[in-house]
């Protein structure tokens, strides 16, 4: 089945939304992972959080839009992922909720114990959600245990697999794609390394973000940390990318974004060694964007690949919504996506100045613990 122009456009748009989310929230997660490592006192932790404070919630728009676009433009892609990645996606949702609460609530009560608790939770979920995102994207590259068939209504809901020689007939009869391997099947050597790659890239991205957003002694420590992290993250990403392209990609054109990503990450590492924080960050941003682009090239023109049989691949054409649905959505996207990009560009421009600990008030934020139940203001 040939792909239509609308299907190609929506695949590209979904990839762009994921690129936006992972490149922008990548440094946000990186800051969270470093929150109990780089800052040495409360003022420095508030400084680190203030660098992402104006942006983190806007960055989440990309995740919500990517999920919504997948559900509407390719509903069977969405459904197949949830059939086997349900626990992983629920875990990500819970981690993100804890992260949001940790950011919003840490300054509400003037208590060292209160702030410390939320900081540890923030750091913990930043590490965990990054690892899970890496494993999830590793599965997109590697493929998952997808089969075509149906579950019996009676008899314990046993899965009846379709005849691989008559896939079209099975799909016409109502059979569907199911990710049958279960949660544990998502963890393989390749996908675990993918999780480590995401951790390394986001840590470096976060350190470079802190380097370009702060000044003084804290900025110097951030760039020194980025020097060390960038070497490890670039090397690990190169190994994983070459492994994925050789072992799991059927598309030779995937070498283009992969090699460009490698060039930018190497450039970022070299810039970091020279303490040129802004060029290093911009190259890290571009390298991460191209790495995500490479992930999407590895499974094109499929929505999800099956490790069981090529006959079980879920193609974009099979996963697609109707043409009128995608056309109406495209009209909305053409109107609203530029508005979102425009607002975010304005937001980053408004908060472009570097800040230091001298910009952080000496007065502790939050309500005194003794006044919590007295309905008094701080």
Coordinates of C-alpha atoms in Angstrom, one line a residue:
X1 CA 0.0 0.0 0.0
X2 CA 1.5 3.3 -1.1
X3 CA 1.9 6.1 1.3
X4 CA -0.1 9.3 0.7
X5 CA 1.3 12.8 0.9
X6 CA -0.7 13.4 4.1
X7 CA 0.6 10.3 5.8
X8 CA 4.2 11.4 5.0
X9 CA 3.5 14.9 6.2
X10 CA 2.1 13.7 9.5
X11 CA 5.0 11.3 10.1
X12 CA 7.4 14.2 9.6
X13 CA 5.4 16.4 11.9
X14 CA 5.3 13.8 14.7
X15 CA 9.1 13.4 14.3
X16 CA 9.5 17.2 14.6
X17 CA 7.4 17.3 17.7
X18 CA 9.5 14.6 19.3
X19 CA 12.7 16.4 18.3
X20 CA 11.3 19.6 20.0
X21 CA 10.4 17.7 23.2
X22 CA 13.7 15.8 23.6
X23 CA 16.0 18.7 22.7
X24 CA 14.2 21.2 24.9
X25 CA 13.2 19.0 27.8
X26 CA 16.5 17.2 27.4
X27 CA 18.4 20.0 29.2
X28 CA 15.5 20.2 31.7
X29 CA 15.9 16.6 32.7
X30 CA 19.7 17.1 32.7
X31 CA 19.3 20.0 35.2
X32 CA 17.1 17.7 37.3
X33 CA 19.6 14.9 37.3
X34 CA 22.4 17.3 38.3
X35 CA 20.3 19.1 41.0
X36 CA 22.0 17.1 43.9
X37 CA 25.3 16.9 42.2
X38 CA 26.5 20.3 40.9
X39 CA 24.9 22.8 43.2
X40 CA 26.6 23.0 46.7
X41 CA 24.0 24.9 48.6
X42 CA 20.4 26.1 48.6
X43 CA 21.0 29.3 46.6
X44 CA 22.8 27.3 43.9
X45 CA 19.9 24.8 43.7
X46 CA 17.4 27.7 43.4
X47 CA 19.7 29.1 40.7
X48 CA 19.7 25.9 38.7
X49 CA 15.9 25.6 39.0
X50 CA 15.4 29.2 38.0
X51 CA 17.2 28.5 34.7
X52 CA 14.4 26.1 33.6
X53 CA 11.6 27.7 35.6
X54 CA 10.2 29.8 32.7
X55 CA 10.5 27.0 30.1
X56 CA 9.8 23.5 31.4
X57 CA 6.0 23.6 31.3
X58 CA 6.0 25.1 27.8
X59 CA 8.4 22.3 26.7
X60 CA 5.8 19.7 27.8
X61 CA 3.5 21.0 25.1
X62 CA 5.6 19.1 22.6
X63 CA 5.0 15.9 24.4
X64 CA 1.3 16.4 24.7
X65 CA 1.0 17.4 21.0
X66 CA 3.2 14.5 19.8
X67 CA 0.9 12.0 21.7
X68 CA -2.2 13.7 20.5
X69 CA -1.0 13.8 16.9
X70 CA -0.1 10.1 17.0
X71 CA -3.5 9.2 18.4
X72 CA -5.3 11.2 15.7
X73 CA -3.2 10.7 12.6
X74 CA -2.0 7.1 13.2
X75 CA -4.5 5.6 15.7
X76 CA -3.3 2.0 15.3
X77 CA 0.3 3.1 15.9
X78 CA -0.9 4.6 19.2
X79 CA -3.0 1.5 20.1
X80 CA -0.2 -1.0 19.3
X81 CA 2.3 0.9 21.5
X82 CA -0.1 0.8 24.4
X83 CA -0.8 -2.9 23.9
X84 CA 2.7 -3.7 25.1
X85 CA 4.2 -0.5 26.5
X86 CA 1.3 0.4 28.7
X87 CA 3.3 -0.1 32.0
X88 CA 6.2 1.9 30.6
X89 CA 4.0 4.8 29.5
X90 CA 2.1 4.8 32.8
X91 CA 5.5 4.9 34.6
X92 CA 6.6 7.9 32.5
X93 CA 3.3 9.7 33.3
X94 CA 3.8 9.1 37.0
X95 CA 7.4 10.2 36.9
X96 CA 6.4 13.4 35.1
X97 CA 3.7 14.1 37.6
X98 CA 6.2 13.8 40.5
X99 CA 8.6 16.1 38.6
X100 CA 6.0 18.7 38.1
X101 CA 4.9 18.6 41.8
X102 CA 8.6 18.7 42.9
X103 CA 9.3 21.9 40.9
X104 CA 6.1 23.6 41.9
X105 CA 6.0 22.7 45.6
X106 CA 9.6 22.8 46.8
X107 CA 9.3 26.5 47.5
X108 CA 5.9 26.5 49.1
X109 CA 7.1 25.7 52.7
X110 CA 10.2 27.2 54.3
X111 CA 11.6 23.9 55.6
X112 CA 15.0 22.4 54.8
X113 CA 13.5 18.9 55.1
X114 CA 10.6 19.8 52.8
X115 CA 12.9 21.2 50.1
X116 CA 15.4 18.3 50.4
X117 CA 12.6 15.7 50.0
X118 CA 11.3 17.3 46.8
X119 CA 14.8 17.8 45.4
X120 CA 15.6 14.1 45.8
X121 CA 12.3 13.1 44.2
X122 CA 13.0 15.6 41.4
X123 CA 16.5 14.1 40.8
X124 CA 15.3 10.5 41.1
X125 CA 12.5 10.8 38.6
X126 CA 14.7 12.8 36.2
X127 CA 17.1 9.9 36.0
X128 CA 14.3 7.3 35.8
X129 CA 12.2 9.0 33.1
X130 CA 15.2 9.7 31.0
X131 CA 16.2 6.0 31.2
X132 CA 12.7 4.9 30.3
X133 CA 12.6 7.3 27.3
X134 CA 15.8 5.9 26.1
X135 CA 14.6 2.3 26.4
X136 CA 11.4 3.2 24.5
X137 CA 13.2 4.8 21.6
X138 CA 15.6 2.0 21.5
X139 CA 12.6 -0.3 21.0
X140 CA 11.6 1.8 18.0
X141 CA 15.0 1.2 16.4
X142 CA 15.3 -2.4 17.3
X143 CA 11.6 -3.4 16.9
X144 CA 9.3 -5.2 19.3
X145 CA 7.5 -8.6 19.5
X146 CA 4.6 -7.5 17.4
X147 CA 2.2 -10.2 16.1
X148 CA -1.0 -10.0 14.1
X149 CA -4.0 -11.8 15.4
X150 CA -6.9 -11.6 17.9
X151 CA -7.8 -12.6 21.4
X152 CA -10.5 -15.1 21.9
X153 CA -13.6 -13.7 23.6
X154 CA -13.9 -16.9 25.6
X155 CA -11.4 -19.5 26.8
X156 CA -9.3 -17.1 28.9
X157 CA -8.6 -14.6 26.2
X158 CA -6.0 -16.7 24.4
X159 CA -4.2 -15.0 21.6
X160 CA -4.8 -16.5 18.1
X161 CA -2.0 -15.7 15.7
X162 CA -2.8 -15.0 12.1
X163 CA -1.4 -17.0 9.2
X164 CA 1.7 -15.2 8.0
X165 CA 1.0 -16.3 4.5
X166 CA -2.4 -14.6 4.5
X167 CA -1.8 -11.3 6.4
X168 CA -4.0 -9.2 4.2
X169 CA -7.0 -11.6 4.7
X170 CA -6.4 -11.7 8.4
X171 CA -6.4 -7.9 8.7
X172 CA -9.5 -7.7 6.5
X173 CA -11.2 -10.1 8.8
X174 CA -10.5 -7.9 11.8
X175 CA -7.2 -9.1 13.2
X176 CA -4.9 -6.4 14.5
X177 CA -1.3 -5.8 15.5
X178 CA -0.5 -6.6 19.2
X179 CA 2.7 -6.1 21.1
X180 CA 2.7 -9.6 22.7
X181 CA 6.1 -9.7 24.4
X182 CA 5.1 -8.0 27.6
X183 CA 6.9 -5.4 29.6
X184 CA 10.0 -7.4 30.2
X185 CA 10.6 -8.0 26.5
X186 CA 11.3 -4.2 26.1
X187 CA 14.6 -4.6 27.9
X188 CA 17.4 -6.0 25.8
X189 CA 21.1 -5.2 25.6
X190 CA 20.5 -2.7 22.8
X191 CA 17.6 -0.9 24.5
X192 CA 19.4 -0.8 27.9
X193 CA 22.3 0.9 26.1
X194 CA 19.8 3.2 24.5
X195 CA 18.7 4.2 28.0
X196 CA 22.3 4.9 29.0
X197 CA 22.8 7.0 25.9
X198 CA 19.8 9.2 26.7
X199 CA 21.1 9.6 30.3
X200 CA 24.6 10.6 29.0
X201 CA 23.2 13.0 26.4
X202 CA 20.8 14.7 28.7
X203 CA 23.4 15.1 31.5
X204 CA 25.7 16.8 29.1
X205 CA 22.9 18.9 27.6
X206 CA 21.9 19.9 31.1
X207 CA 25.4 20.9 32.2
X208 CA 25.8 23.0 29.0
X209 CA 22.5 24.6 29.6
X210 CA 23.6 25.6 33.1
X211 CA 26.8 26.9 31.6
X212 CA 25.1 29.2 29.2
X213 CA 22.5 30.4 31.7
X214 CA 24.6 31.2 34.7
X215 CA 27.6 33.2 35.6
X216 CA 30.4 33.3 38.1
X217 CA 31.9 30.3 40.0
X218 CA 28.8 28.1 39.4
X219 CA 29.1 28.6 35.6
X220 CA 32.7 27.6 35.7
X221 CA 31.9 24.4 37.5
X222 CA 29.1 23.7 35.0
X223 CA 31.4 24.0 32.0
X224 CA 34.1 21.9 33.7
X225 CA 31.6 19.1 34.3
X226 CA 30.3 19.4 30.7
X227 CA 33.9 18.9 29.5
X228 CA 34.0 15.5 31.1
X229 CA 30.4 14.5 30.3
X230 CA 30.6 15.4 26.7
X231 CA 33.5 13.0 26.0
X232 CA 31.6 10.0 27.4
X233 CA 28.3 10.9 25.9
X234 CA 29.7 11.4 22.4
X235 CA 31.6 8.1 22.5
X236 CA 28.7 6.1 23.9
X237 CA 26.2 7.6 21.4
X238 CA 28.6 6.8 18.5
X239 CA 28.8 3.1 19.5
X240 CA 25.0 2.8 19.9
X241 CA 24.2 4.6 16.7
X242 CA 26.6 2.5 14.6
X243 CA 25.2 -0.6 16.3
X244 CA 21.7 0.4 15.5
X245 CA 22.3 1.4 11.9
X246 CA 24.2 -1.8 11.1
X247 CA 22.0 -4.2 13.0
X248 CA 18.5 -2.8 12.9
X249 CA 18.1 -0.3 10.1
X250 CA 17.1 -1.2 6.6
X251 CA 17.5 2.3 5.3
X252 CA 20.9 3.4 4.0
X253 CA 19.9 7.1 4.1
X254 CA 19.9 6.8 7.9
X255 CA 23.6 7.3 7.7
X256 CA 23.1 10.9 6.8
X257 CA 21.5 12.2 10.0
X258 CA 23.6 9.7 12.0
X259 CA 26.9 11.1 10.7
X260 CA 25.7 14.7 10.9
X261 CA 24.7 14.0 14.6
X262 CA 28.2 12.6 15.2
X263 CA 29.9 15.6 13.7
X264 CA 27.9 18.0 15.8
X265 CA 28.4 16.1 19.0
X266 CA 32.1 15.9 18.3
X267 CA 32.1 19.6 17.6
X268 CA 30.2 20.2 20.9
X269 CA 32.8 18.2 22.8
X270 CA 35.6 20.2 21.2
X271 CA 33.9 23.5 22.0
X272 CA 33.3 22.4 25.6
X273 CA 37.0 21.6 26.0
X274 CA 37.7 25.2 25.0
X275 CA 35.0 26.5 27.5
X276 CA 33.0 27.9 24.6
X277 CA 29.7 27.2 26.3
X278 CA 27.2 28.7 23.8
X279 CA 28.6 27.0 20.6
X280 CA 28.9 23.8 22.6
X281 CA 25.3 23.9 23.7
X282 CA 24.0 24.8 20.2
X283 CA 26.0 21.9 18.7
X284 CA 24.7 19.6 21.4
X285 CA 21.2 20.7 20.6
X286 CA 21.7 20.1 16.9
X287 CA 23.4 16.7 17.5
X288 CA 20.5 15.6 19.7
X289 CA 18.0 16.7 17.1
X290 CA 19.7 14.7 14.4
X291 CA 20.0 11.7 16.6
X292 CA 16.3 11.7 17.1
X293 CA 15.9 12.2 13.3
X294 CA 18.0 9.1 12.8
X295 CA 15.8 7.0 15.1
X296 CA 12.8 7.8 12.9
X297 CA 14.7 6.9 9.7
X298 CA 15.5 3.4 11.1
X299 CA 11.9 2.2 11.0
X300 CA 10.5 4.1 8.0
X301 CA 8.1 3.4 6.3
X302 CA 6.8 1.5 9.3
X303 CA 5.2 2.9 12.4
X304 CA 6.6 -0.1 14.4
X305 CA 8.8 -3.0 13.4
X306 CA 8.2 -6.6 14.5
X307 CA 11.1 -8.7 15.6
X308 CA 9.0 -11.8 15.1
X309 CA 8.5 -11.5 11.3
X310 CA 8.7 -8.8 8.7
X311 CA 5.1 -9.8 7.7
X312 CA 4.1 -8.4 11.1
X313 CA 5.5 -4.9 10.7
X314 CA 2.9 -2.2 11.3
X315 CA 3.3 0.1 8.3
X316 CA 2.3 3.8 8.4
X317 CA -0.4 3.1 5.8
X318 CA -1.9 0.4 8.0
X319 CA -1.8 2.6 11.1
X320 CA -3.2 5.7 9.4
X321 CA -6.4 7.5 10.0
X322 CA -8.6 8.5 7.1
X323 CA -7.4 11.2 4.7
X324 CA -10.2 13.7 5.7
X325 CA -9.2 13.3 9.4
X326 CA -5.5 14.0 8.5
X327 CA -6.5 16.9 6.2
X328 CA -8.6 18.7 8.9
X329 CA -5.8 18.1 11.4
X330 CA -3.2 19.6 9.0
X331 CA -5.3 22.8 8.7
X332 CA -5.2 23.1 12.5
X333 CA -1.5 22.4 12.6
X334 CA -0.7 25.0 10.0
X335 CA -2.5 27.6 12.1
X336 CA -1.5 26.7 15.7
X337 CA 2.0 25.1 15.4
X338 CA 3.6 28.4 14.2
X339 CA 1.9 30.2 17.1
X340 CA 3.4 27.7 19.6
X341 CA 6.9 28.0 18.0
X342 CA 6.5 31.8 18.0
X343 CA 5.6 32.0 21.7
X344 CA 8.4 29.7 22.7
X345 CA 10.9 31.7 20.8
X346 CA 9.7 34.8 22.5
X347 CA 9.9 33.1 25.9
X348 CA 13.5 32.0 25.4
X349 CA 14.4 35.5 24.2
X350 CA 12.8 37.2 27.2
X351 CA 14.7 35.0 29.6
X352 CA 18.0 35.0 27.7
X353 CA 20.1 36.8 30.3
X354 CA 22.6 34.9 32.5
X355 CA 21.9 34.8 36.2
X356 CA 24.1 34.2 39.2
X357 CA 23.7 33.5 42.9
X358 CA 23.6 37.3 43.5
X359 CA 20.3 37.3 41.7
X360 CA 18.8 34.8 44.2
X361 CA 17.3 36.4 47.3
X362 CA 18.9 35.6 50.7
X363 CA 15.4 35.4 52.1
X364 CA 14.1 31.7 52.1
X365 CA 11.0 31.2 50.1
X366 CA 7.8 29.6 51.4
X367 CA 5.4 29.6 54.3
X368 CA 6.8 29.1 57.8
X369 CA 5.9 25.5 58.9
X370 CA 4.2 26.8 62.0
X371 CA 1.8 28.8 59.8
X372 CA 0.7 26.0 57.5
X373 CA -2.6 25.4 59.2
X374 CA -3.2 29.0 60.2
X375 CA -4.1 30.0 56.6
X376 CA -1.6 32.8 56.8
X377 CA 0.5 34.2 54.0
X378 CA 4.3 34.1 54.0

